[in-house]
mmCIF file of C-alpha atoms and ligand atoms in Angstrom:
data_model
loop_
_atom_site.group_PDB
_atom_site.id
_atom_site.type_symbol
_atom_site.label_atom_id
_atom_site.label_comp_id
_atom_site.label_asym_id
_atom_site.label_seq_id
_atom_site.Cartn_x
_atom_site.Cartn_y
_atom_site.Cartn_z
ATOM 1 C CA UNK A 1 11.743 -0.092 -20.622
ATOM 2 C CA UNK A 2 13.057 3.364 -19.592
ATOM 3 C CA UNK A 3 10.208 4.258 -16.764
ATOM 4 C CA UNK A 4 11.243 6.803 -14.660
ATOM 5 C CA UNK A 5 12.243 5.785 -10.285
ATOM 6 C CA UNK A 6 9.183 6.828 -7.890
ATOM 7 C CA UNK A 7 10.416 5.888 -4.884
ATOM 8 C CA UNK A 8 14.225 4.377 -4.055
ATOM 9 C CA UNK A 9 15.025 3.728 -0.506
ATOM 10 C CA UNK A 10 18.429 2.641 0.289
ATOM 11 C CA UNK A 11 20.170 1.384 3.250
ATOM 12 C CA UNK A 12 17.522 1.891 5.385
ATOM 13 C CA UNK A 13 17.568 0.762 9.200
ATOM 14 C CA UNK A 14 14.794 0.639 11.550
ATOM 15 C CA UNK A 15 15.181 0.111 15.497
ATOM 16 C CA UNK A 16 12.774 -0.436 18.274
ATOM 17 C CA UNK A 17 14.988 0.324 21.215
ATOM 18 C CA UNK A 18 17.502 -2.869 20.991
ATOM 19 C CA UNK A 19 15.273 -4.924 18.140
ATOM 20 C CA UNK A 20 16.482 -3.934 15.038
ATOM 21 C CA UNK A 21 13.727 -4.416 12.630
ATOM 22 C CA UNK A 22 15.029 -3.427 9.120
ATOM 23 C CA UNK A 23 19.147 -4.272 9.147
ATOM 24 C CA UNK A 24 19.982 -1.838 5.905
ATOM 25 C CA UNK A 25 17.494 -2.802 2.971
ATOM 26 C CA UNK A 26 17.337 -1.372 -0.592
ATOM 27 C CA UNK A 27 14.276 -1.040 -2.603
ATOM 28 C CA UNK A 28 13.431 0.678 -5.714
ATOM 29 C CA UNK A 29 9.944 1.138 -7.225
ATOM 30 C CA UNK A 30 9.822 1.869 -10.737
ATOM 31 C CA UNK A 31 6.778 4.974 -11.857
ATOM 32 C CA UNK A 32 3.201 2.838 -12.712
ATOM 33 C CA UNK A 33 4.327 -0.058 -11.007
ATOM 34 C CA UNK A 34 2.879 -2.471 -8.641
ATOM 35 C CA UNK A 35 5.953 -3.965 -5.921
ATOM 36 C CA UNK A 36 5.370 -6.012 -3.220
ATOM 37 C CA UNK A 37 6.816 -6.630 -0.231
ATOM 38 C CA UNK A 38 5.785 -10.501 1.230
ATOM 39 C CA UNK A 39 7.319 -12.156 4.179
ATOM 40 C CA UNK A 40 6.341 -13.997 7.265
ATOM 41 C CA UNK A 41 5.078 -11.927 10.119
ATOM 42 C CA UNK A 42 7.520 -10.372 11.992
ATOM 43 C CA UNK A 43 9.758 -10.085 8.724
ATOM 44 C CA UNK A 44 9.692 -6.167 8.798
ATOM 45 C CA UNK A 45 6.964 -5.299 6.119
ATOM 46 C CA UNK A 46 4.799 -2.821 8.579
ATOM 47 C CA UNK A 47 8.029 -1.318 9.551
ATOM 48 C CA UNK A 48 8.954 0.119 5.939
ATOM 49 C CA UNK A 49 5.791 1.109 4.974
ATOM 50 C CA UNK A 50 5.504 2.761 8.427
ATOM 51 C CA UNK A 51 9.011 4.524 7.673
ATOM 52 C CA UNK A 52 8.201 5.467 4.112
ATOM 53 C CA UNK A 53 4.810 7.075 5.492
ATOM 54 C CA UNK A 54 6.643 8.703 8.507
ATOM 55 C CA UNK A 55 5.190 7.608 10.803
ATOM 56 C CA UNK A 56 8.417 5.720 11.984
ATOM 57 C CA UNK A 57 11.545 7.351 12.064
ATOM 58 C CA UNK A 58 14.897 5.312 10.391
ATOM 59 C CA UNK A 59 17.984 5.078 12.221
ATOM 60 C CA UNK A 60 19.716 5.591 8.662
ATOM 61 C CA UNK A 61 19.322 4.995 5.195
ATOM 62 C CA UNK A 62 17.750 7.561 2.090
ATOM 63 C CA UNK A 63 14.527 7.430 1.247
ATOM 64 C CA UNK A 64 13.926 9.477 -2.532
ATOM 65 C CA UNK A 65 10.038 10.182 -3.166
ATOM 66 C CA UNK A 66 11.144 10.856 -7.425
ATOM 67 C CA UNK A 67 13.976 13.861 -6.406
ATOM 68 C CA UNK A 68 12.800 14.925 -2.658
ATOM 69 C CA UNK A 69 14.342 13.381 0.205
ATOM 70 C CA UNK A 70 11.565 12.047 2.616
ATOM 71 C CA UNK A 71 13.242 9.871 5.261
ATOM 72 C CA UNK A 72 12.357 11.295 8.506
ATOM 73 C CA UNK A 73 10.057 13.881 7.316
ATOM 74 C CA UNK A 74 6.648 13.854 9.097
ATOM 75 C CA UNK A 75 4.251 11.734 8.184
ATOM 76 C CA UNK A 76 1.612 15.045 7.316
ATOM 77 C CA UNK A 77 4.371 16.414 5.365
ATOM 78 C CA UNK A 78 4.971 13.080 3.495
ATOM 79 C CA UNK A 79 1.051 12.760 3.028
ATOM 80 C CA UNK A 80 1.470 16.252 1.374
ATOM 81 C CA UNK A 81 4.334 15.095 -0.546
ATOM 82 C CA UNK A 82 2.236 12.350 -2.708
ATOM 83 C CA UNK A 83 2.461 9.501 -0.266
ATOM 84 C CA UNK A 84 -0.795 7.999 1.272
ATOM 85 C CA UNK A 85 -1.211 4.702 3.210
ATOM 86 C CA UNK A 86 -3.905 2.132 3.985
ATOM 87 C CA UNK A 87 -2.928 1.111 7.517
ATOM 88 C CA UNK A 88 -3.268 -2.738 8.510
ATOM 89 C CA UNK A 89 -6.271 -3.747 10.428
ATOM 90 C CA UNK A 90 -8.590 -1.074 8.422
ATOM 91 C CA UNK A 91 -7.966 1.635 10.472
ATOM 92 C CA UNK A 92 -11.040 3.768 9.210
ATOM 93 C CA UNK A 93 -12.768 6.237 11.446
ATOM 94 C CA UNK A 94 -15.903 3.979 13.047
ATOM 95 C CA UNK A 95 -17.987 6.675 14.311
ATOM 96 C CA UNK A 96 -17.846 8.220 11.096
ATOM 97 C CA UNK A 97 -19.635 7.451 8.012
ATOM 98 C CA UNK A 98 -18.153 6.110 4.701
ATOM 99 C CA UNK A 99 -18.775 9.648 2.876
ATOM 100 C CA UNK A 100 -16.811 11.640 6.138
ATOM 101 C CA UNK A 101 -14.171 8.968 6.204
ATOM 102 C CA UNK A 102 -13.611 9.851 2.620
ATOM 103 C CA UNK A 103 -13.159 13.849 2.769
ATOM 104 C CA UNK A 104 -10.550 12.748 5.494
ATOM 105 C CA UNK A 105 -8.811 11.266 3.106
ATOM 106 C CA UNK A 106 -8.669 14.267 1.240
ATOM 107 C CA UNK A 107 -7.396 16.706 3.457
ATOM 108 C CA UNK A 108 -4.074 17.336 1.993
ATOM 109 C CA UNK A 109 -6.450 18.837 -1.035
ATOM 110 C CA UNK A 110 -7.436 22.372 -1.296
ATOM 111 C CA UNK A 111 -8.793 22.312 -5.074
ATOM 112 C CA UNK A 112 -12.958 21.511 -4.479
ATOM 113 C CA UNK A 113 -12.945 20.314 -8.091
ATOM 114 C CA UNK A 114 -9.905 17.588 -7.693
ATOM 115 C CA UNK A 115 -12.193 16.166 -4.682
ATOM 116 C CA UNK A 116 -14.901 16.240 -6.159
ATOM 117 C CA UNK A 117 -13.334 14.036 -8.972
ATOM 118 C CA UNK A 118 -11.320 11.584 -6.486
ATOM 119 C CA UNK A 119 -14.844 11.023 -5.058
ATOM 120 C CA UNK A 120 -16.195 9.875 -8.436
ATOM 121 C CA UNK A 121 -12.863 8.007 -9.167
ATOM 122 C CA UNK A 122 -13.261 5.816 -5.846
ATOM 123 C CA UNK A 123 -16.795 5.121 -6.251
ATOM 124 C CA UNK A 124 -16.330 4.274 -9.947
ATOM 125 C CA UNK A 125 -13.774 1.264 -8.316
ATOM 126 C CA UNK A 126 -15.994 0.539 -5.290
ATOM 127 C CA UNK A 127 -20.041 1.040 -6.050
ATOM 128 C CA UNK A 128 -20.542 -0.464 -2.424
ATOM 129 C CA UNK A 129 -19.342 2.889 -0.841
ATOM 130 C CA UNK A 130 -21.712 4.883 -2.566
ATOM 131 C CA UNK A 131 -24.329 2.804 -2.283
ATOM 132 C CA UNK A 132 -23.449 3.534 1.679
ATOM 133 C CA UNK A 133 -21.827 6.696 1.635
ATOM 134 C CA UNK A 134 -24.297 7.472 4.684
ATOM 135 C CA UNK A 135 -23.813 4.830 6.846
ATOM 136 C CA UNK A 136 -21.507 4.588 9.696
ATOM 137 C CA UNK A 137 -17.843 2.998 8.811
ATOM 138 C CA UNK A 138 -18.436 0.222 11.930
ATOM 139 C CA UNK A 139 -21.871 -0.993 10.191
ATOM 140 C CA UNK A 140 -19.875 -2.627 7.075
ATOM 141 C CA UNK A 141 -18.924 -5.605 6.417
ATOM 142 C CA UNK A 142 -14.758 -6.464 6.880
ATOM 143 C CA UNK A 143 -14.322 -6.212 3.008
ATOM 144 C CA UNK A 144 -16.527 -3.063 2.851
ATOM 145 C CA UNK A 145 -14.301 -1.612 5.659
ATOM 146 C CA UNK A 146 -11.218 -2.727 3.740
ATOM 147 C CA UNK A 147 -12.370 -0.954 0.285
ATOM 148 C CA UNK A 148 -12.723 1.862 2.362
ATOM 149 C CA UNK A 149 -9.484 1.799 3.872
ATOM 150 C CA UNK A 150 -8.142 2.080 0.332
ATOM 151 C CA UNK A 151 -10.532 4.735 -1.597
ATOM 152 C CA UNK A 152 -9.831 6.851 1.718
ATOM 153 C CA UNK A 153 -6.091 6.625 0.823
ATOM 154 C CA UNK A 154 -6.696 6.788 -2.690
ATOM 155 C CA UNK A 155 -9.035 10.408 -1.847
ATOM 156 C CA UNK A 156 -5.383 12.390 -1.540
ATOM 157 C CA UNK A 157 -4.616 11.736 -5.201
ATOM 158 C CA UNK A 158 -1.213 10.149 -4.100
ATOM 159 C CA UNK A 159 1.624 9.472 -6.040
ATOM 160 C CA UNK A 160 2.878 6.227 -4.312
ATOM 161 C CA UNK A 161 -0.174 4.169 -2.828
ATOM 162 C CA UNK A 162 1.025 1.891 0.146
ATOM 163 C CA UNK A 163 -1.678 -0.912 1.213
ATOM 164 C CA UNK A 164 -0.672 -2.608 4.110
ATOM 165 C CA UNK A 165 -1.881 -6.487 4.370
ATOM 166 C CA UNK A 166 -5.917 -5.968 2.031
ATOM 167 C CA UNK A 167 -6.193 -9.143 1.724
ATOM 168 C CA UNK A 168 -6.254 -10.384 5.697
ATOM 169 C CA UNK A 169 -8.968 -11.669 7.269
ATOM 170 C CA UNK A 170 -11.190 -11.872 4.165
ATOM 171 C CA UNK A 171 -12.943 -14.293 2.168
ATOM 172 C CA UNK A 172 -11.118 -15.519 -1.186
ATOM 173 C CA UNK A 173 -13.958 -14.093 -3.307
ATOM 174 C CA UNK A 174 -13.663 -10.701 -2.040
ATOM 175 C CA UNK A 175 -9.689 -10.878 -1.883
ATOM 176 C CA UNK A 176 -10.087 -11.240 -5.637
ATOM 177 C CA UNK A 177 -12.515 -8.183 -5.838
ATOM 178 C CA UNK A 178 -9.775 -6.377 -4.201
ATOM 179 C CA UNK A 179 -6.502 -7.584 -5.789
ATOM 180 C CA UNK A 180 -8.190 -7.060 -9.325
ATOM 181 C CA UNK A 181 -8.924 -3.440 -8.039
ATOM 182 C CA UNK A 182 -5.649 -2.676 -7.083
ATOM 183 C CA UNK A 183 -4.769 -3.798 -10.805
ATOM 184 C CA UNK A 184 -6.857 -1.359 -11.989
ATOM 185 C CA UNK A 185 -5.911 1.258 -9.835
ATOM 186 C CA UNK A 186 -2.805 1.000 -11.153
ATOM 187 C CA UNK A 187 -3.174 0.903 -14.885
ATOM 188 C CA UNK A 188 -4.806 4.500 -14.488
ATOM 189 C CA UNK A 189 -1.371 5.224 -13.182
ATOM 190 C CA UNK A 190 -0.515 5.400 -9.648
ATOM 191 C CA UNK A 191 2.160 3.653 -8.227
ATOM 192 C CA UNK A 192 1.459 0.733 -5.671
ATOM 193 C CA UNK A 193 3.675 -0.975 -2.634
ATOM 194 C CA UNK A 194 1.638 -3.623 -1.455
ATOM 195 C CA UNK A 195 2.460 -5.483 1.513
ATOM 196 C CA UNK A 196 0.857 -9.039 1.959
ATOM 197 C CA UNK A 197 1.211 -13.044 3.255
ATOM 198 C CA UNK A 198 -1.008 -14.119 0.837
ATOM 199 C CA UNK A 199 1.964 -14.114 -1.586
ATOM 200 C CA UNK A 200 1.073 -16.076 -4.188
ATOM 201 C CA UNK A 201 -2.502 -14.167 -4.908
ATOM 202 C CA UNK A 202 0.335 -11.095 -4.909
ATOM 203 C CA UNK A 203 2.482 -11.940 -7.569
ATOM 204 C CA UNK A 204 -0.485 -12.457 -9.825
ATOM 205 C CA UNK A 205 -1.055 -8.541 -9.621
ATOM 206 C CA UNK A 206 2.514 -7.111 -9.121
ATOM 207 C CA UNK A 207 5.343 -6.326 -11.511
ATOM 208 C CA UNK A 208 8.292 -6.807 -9.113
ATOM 209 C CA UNK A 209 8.441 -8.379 -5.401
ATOM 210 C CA UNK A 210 10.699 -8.033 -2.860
ATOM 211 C CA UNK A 211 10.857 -11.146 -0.126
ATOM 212 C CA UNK A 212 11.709 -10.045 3.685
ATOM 213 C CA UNK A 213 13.480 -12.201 6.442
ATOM 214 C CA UNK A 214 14.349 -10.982 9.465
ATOM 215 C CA UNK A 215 14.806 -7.166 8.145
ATOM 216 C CA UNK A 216 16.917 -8.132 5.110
ATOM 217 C CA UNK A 217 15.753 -8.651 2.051
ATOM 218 C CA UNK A 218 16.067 -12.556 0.985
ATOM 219 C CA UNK A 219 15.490 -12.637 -2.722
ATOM 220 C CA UNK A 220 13.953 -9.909 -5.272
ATOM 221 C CA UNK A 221 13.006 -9.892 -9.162
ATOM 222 C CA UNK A 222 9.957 -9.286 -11.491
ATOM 223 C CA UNK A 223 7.199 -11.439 -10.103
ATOM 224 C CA UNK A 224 6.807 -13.607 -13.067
ATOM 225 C CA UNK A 225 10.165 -15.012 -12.640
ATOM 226 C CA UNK A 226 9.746 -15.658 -8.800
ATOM 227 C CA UNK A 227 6.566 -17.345 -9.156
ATOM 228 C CA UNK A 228 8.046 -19.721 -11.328
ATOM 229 C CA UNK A 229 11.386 -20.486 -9.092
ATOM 230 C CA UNK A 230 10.577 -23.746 -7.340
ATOM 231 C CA UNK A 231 12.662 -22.717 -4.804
ATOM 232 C CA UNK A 232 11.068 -20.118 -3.958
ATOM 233 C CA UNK A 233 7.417 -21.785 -4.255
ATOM 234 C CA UNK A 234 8.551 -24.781 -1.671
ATOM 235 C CA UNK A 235 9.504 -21.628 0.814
ATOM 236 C CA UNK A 236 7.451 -18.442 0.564
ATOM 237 C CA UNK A 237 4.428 -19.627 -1.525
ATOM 238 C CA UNK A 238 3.342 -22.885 0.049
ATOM 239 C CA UNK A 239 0.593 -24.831 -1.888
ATOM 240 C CA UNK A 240 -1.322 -22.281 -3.830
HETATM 241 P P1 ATP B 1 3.415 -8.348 10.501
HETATM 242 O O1 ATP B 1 2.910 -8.967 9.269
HETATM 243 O O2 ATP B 1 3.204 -9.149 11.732
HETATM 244 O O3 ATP B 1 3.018 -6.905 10.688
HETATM 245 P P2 ATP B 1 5.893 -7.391 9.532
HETATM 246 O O4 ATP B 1 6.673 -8.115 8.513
HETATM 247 O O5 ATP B 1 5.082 -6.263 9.066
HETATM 248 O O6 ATP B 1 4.997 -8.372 10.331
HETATM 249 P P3 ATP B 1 6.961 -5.574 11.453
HETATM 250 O O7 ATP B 1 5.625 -5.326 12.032
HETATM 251 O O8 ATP B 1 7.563 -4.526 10.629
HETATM 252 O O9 ATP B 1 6.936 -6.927 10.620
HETATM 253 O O10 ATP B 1 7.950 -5.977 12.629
HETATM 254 C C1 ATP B 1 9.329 -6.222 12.453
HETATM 255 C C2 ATP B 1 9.982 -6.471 13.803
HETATM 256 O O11 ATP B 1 9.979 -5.303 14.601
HETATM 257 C C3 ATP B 1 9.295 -7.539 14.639
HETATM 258 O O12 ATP B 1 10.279 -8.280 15.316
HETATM 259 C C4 ATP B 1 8.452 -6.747 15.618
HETATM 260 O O13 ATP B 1 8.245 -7.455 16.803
HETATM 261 C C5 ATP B 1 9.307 -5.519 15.832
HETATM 262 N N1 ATP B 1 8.479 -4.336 16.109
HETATM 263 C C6 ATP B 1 7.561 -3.777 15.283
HETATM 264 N N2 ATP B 1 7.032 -2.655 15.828
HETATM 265 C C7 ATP B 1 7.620 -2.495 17.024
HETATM 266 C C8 ATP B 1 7.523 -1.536 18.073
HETATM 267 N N3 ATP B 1 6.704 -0.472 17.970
HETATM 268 N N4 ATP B 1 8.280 -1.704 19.164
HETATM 269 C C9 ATP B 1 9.138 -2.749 19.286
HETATM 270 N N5 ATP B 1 9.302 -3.687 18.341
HETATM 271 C C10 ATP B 1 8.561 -3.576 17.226
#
């Protein structure tokens, strides 16, 4: 395999006055690929996906979206850049409805026609939002609210997708729905960093995992391998 690097952070450190969240870490996501980052809470997960998205600053390290440096930059010139996030906690716009929180999404877009199509693209994964483009975001359900989260990241055509914790707080059916989505998402070619404590579910969907302790990275290789290491199962991945 000769894919090409989307993303390569290296080095990177992350402070919060005197708590030093990230202590140096190096990750590389490969073009087309899904990577996730799993760890207990606390572990630093938010924090680089926060960083990568700009919306926290690093104290030091690189941060490569393909050949542009992005560490630093502002988070609406990183959205421009190819980078959109799903925030933890479905952060869509409540007072808004599905169809409005959507065009949101799209707002680093100029070309009518490429919205028009991302529109068609995320109701094509997610039938639900059309069937209630209309209504308000805060009259769906938690998994509605959490598809929406992602097609309203998904609206700015991104290069790099980052989807911060999908699976919390819902039911196992519908994490399934979603995980298989993301799958899909993915095989039409955009590049995913998922972030999740439902690790096992995870490393069904992803290529490569990276696993987080206390702002270092602990272990990382292609999923398959770590969801066969015992070790590794008797620590991160409990009983599943
Ligand atoms: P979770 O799953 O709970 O979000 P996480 O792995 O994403 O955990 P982070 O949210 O990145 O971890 O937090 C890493 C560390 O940084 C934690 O010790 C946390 O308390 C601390 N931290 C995060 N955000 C801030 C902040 N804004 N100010 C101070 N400390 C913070």
């Amino acid at each position: 395999k000769d894919m090409k690097t989307a993303l390569s952070i290296k080095g990177l450190v992350v402070r919060y006055g005197a708590v030093e969240a990230l202590k140096g870490i190096d990750i590389e996501v490969k073009e087309g690929e899904i990577v996730a980052l799993l760890g207990a809470n606390g572990a630093g997960k938010t924090s680089t996906l926060r960083t990568i998205s700009g919306l926290v600053e690093p104290a030091e390290g690189s941060i490569m979206l393909y050949d542009e440096e992005i560490a630093g930059k502002e988070a609406e010139k990183v959205a421009g850049l190819g980078i959109a996030q799903s925030p933890e906690g479905r952060a869509v716009f409540r007072d808004f409805t599905v169809e409005e929180n959507l065009k949101i999404g799209a707002f680093t877009l100029k070309d009518k026609q490429q919205i028009q199509k991302n529109f068609e693209r995320v109701y094509k994964y997610f039938p639900v939002l059309e069937e209630r483009k209309n209504q308000v975001a805060s009259t769906l359900s938690g998994g509605e609210q959490q598809m929406l989260a992602i097609a309203r990241a998904l609206m700015s055509s991104p290069k790099v997708l980052l989807l911060d914790e999908p699976s919390l707080g819902l039911a196992p059916l519908i994490v399934q729905d979603i995980m298989n989505i993301v799958k899909e998402i993915r095989q039409e070619g955009t590049t995913i960093i998922i972030v999740e404590q439902n690790a096992a579910q995870t490393l069904k969907i992803a290529d490569y995992a990276y696993l987080l302790e206390l702002g270092q990275i602990n272990t990382h290789g292609e999923s398959e391998v770590l969801r066969n290491d015992p070790k590794l199962i008797e620590a991160y991945l409990g009983s599943h």
